[in-house]
Amino acid sequence: MSQKKIVLITGITGQDGSYLADFLLSKDYEVHGMIRRSSTERYERIEHLKGKVELHQADLLDQHSITNLVDRLRPDELYNLAAQSFVPTSWDQPLLTAEYTALGVTRILEAIRLLKPDTKFYQASSSEMFGKVKIYPQNEDTPFYPRSPYGVSKVYGHWITVNYRESYDLFACSGILFNHESKRRGIEFVTRKITLAAAKAKLDPSRKLKLGNLEARRDWGFAGDYVRAMWMMLQQEKADDYVIATGVMHTVQDVAELAYAHVGLDWKDHVVVDQGLFRPAEVDQLMGDASKAKKELGWEPEVSFEELIRTMVDADLERVKAEKK
Ligand code: NAP
Ligand code: F7E
């Protein structure tokens, strides 16, 4: 029988799920991923993991499928990364967002509580819970003021995790992660939208890019660094909540300046502001204080903002060149 630790990752086809699977394989885990049924199998981010991870169909909306999966696998650790994660979509589909991103968390916690209460649980909470902040930087004690149906759903997911820890003594952690990016980031998120556009503009300098609020400020880190923090949380003696962030803030305009400069172009010649891309309620600025994670987990980010954006542009250049061929 296998002596390896068994882990279940929901959202394994997403950015973080794919990096976490890479990381846990390197730690010799037996990695299982939960995927939802689709008419086409588009697992681009985990293509390289074929044969190394086992995939199982289940859905955040379906209690039975989750319960059966937990019963079958009896995981040592479960990372709940699945969610409707794009903030603008949460205004278009507020109920679905709540079903996935809020109630989905309870469905997983219920399965653990009833079937395998010693499973260590990680919930993917978000800096979007802080929303309209007045205190800088934000830490574990900063009050929440979410500004989107997504942010509101994540506040629910956070508190239900804390509540199950306190009510049932589950080992349940909430990682409050600030924005983290990579070459595997979805193309609708602003960093990747910009790095892909800059790469395309390098090949076709007539290309323009429509963006919304250039003044929005975020604390952007590298996804690979952040999945390491998730794992560290579950290796502690006691379950707790941690902010994960770099502590450095940049504007959307900074991302554009850096990305276009990296391909020898001036962002001002390419970026067009489109009022239609502004949000009904914006989160103007976020910057995290990860000193608790640094002290208790020994976690530090390793990739700087500049290195992150340049790496993303380079990866997108490779991609667009390959597509052109
Ligand atoms: P992502 O790339 O959008 O991935 C989301 C994952 O959830 C995908 O694998 C998706 O599957 C899956 N999913 C969505 N609905 C599902 C359902 N009904 N049943 C089963 N699976 C479902 O997100 P990410 O950037 O990796 O983020 C991971 C988690 O961290 C999310 O919960 C996100 O809200 C949270 N978070 C992200 C950040 C960040 O900056 N990236 C920061 C804080 C918190 P498909 O491939 O089938 O769509
Ligand atoms: O927007 C502004 C936009 O969509 C960042 C998710 O992973 O991180 C992510 O949420 C900022 C916002 O990420 C465009 O208004 C300007 O202020 O890249 P984003 P997000 O909304 O911060 C958090 C932590 C999560 O938890 C989420 O799951 O950029 N912005 N122009 C734009 N944003 C987009 N997407 N597109 C634009 O054209």
mmCIF file of C-alpha atoms and ligand atoms in Angstrom, residues 85-87 126-128 150 177-179 185 188-191 193 210-213 216 218 220 252 277 279 282-283, ligand 2:
data_model
loop_
_atom_site.group_PDB
_atom_site.id
_atom_site.type_symbol
_atom_site.label_atom_id
_atom_site.label_comp_id
_atom_site.label_asym_id
_atom_site.label_seq_id
_atom_site.Cartn_x
_atom_site.Cartn_y
_atom_site.Cartn_z
ATOM 1 C CA SER A 85 -12.751 33.787 -9.520
ATOM 2 C CA PHE A 86 -13.198 36.661 -12.003
ATOM 3 C CA VAL A 87 -14.536 39.762 -10.219
ATOM 4 C CA SER A 126 -8.811 36.657 -0.979
ATOM 5 C CA SER A 127 -7.630 40.217 -0.394
ATOM 6 C CA GLU A 128 -10.846 41.220 -2.212
ATOM 7 C CA TYR A 150 -17.147 37.828 -5.520
ATOM 8 C CA LEU A 177 -3.941 35.795 -0.589
ATOM 9 C CA PHE A 178 -3.295 39.034 -2.433
ATOM 10 C CA ASN A 179 -3.179 39.042 -6.252
ATOM 11 C CA ARG A 185 -2.831 33.323 -15.357
ATOM 12 C CA GLU A 188 -8.934 38.172 -18.705
ATOM 13 C CA PHE A 189 -7.016 39.225 -15.557
ATOM 14 C CA VAL A 190 -5.254 42.541 -15.998
ATOM 15 C CA THR A 191 -1.581 41.491 -15.772
ATOM 16 C CA LYS A 193 -4.199 40.779 -20.523
ATOM 17 C CA LYS A 210 -8.391 48.543 -24.142
ATOM 18 C CA LEU A 211 -8.071 48.820 -20.367
ATOM 19 C CA GLY A 212 -10.240 50.180 -17.552
ATOM 20 C CA ASN A 213 -8.960 51.885 -14.417
ATOM 21 C CA ALA A 216 -6.056 50.847 -9.500
ATOM 22 C CA ARG A 218 -2.554 46.057 -6.282
ATOM 23 C CA TRP A 220 1.084 41.522 -7.138
ATOM 24 C CA VAL A 252 -2.167 48.980 -13.494
ATOM 25 C CA LEU A 277 -14.191 48.299 -18.409
ATOM 26 C CA ARG A 279 -16.286 48.289 -12.383
ATOM 27 C CA GLU A 282 -13.865 49.472 -7.530
ATOM 28 C CA VAL A 283 -11.278 48.319 -5.030
HETATM 29 O O1 F7E B 2 -8.024 43.377 -11.769
HETATM 30 C C1 F7E B 2 -8.137 46.900 -12.933
HETATM 31 C C2 F7E B 2 -9.358 46.386 -12.216
HETATM 32 O O2 F7E B 2 -9.122 41.382 -12.769
HETATM 33 C C3 F7E B 2 -7.043 44.118 -11.072
HETATM 34 C C4 F7E B 2 -8.624 37.650 -8.862
HETATM 35 O O3 F7E B 2 -7.637 36.644 -8.935
HETATM 36 O O4 F7E B 2 -7.235 39.031 -7.484
HETATM 37 C C5 F7E B 2 -7.961 39.008 -8.703
HETATM 38 O O5 F7E B 2 -8.979 39.996 -8.695
HETATM 39 C C6 F7E B 2 -7.330 45.613 -11.171
HETATM 40 C C7 F7E B 2 -8.772 46.010 -10.871
HETATM 41 O O6 F7E B 2 -7.873 41.193 -10.558
HETATM 42 C C8 F7E B 2 -8.630 46.255 -16.462
HETATM 43 O O7 F7E B 2 -10.368 47.381 -12.185
HETATM 44 C C9 F7E B 2 -8.058 47.931 -15.227
HETATM 45 O O8 F7E B 2 -8.770 47.127 -10.023
HETATM 46 O O9 F7E B 2 -6.592 41.449 -12.617
HETATM 47 P P1 F7E B 2 -7.891 41.786 -12.020
HETATM 48 P P2 F7E B 2 -8.757 41.470 -9.249
HETATM 49 O O10 F7E B 2 -10.086 42.003 -9.577
HETATM 50 O O11 F7E B 2 -7.911 42.248 -8.301
HETATM 51 C C10 F7E B 2 -8.017 38.826 -6.300
HETATM 52 C C11 F7E B 2 -7.104 38.866 -5.109
HETATM 53 C C12 F7E B 2 -8.879 37.626 -6.385
HETATM 54 O O12 F7E B 2 -9.182 36.995 -5.384
HETATM 55 C C13 F7E B 2 -9.561 37.361 -7.695
HETATM 56 O O13 F7E B 2 -9.979 36.002 -7.789
HETATM 57 O O14 F7E B 2 -7.100 46.001 -12.526
HETATM 58 N N1 F7E B 2 -8.255 46.872 -14.406
HETATM 59 N N2 F7E B 2 -8.296 47.576 -16.503
HETATM 60 C C14 F7E B 2 -8.610 45.812 -15.138
HETATM 61 N N3 F7E B 2 -8.888 44.542 -14.785
HETATM 62 C C15 F7E B 2 -9.200 43.668 -15.786
HETATM 63 N N4 F7E B 2 -9.458 42.377 -15.464
HETATM 64 N N5 F7E B 2 -9.255 44.062 -17.106
HETATM 65 C C16 F7E B 2 -8.973 45.334 -17.491
HETATM 66 O O15 F7E B 2 -9.030 45.666 -18.690
#
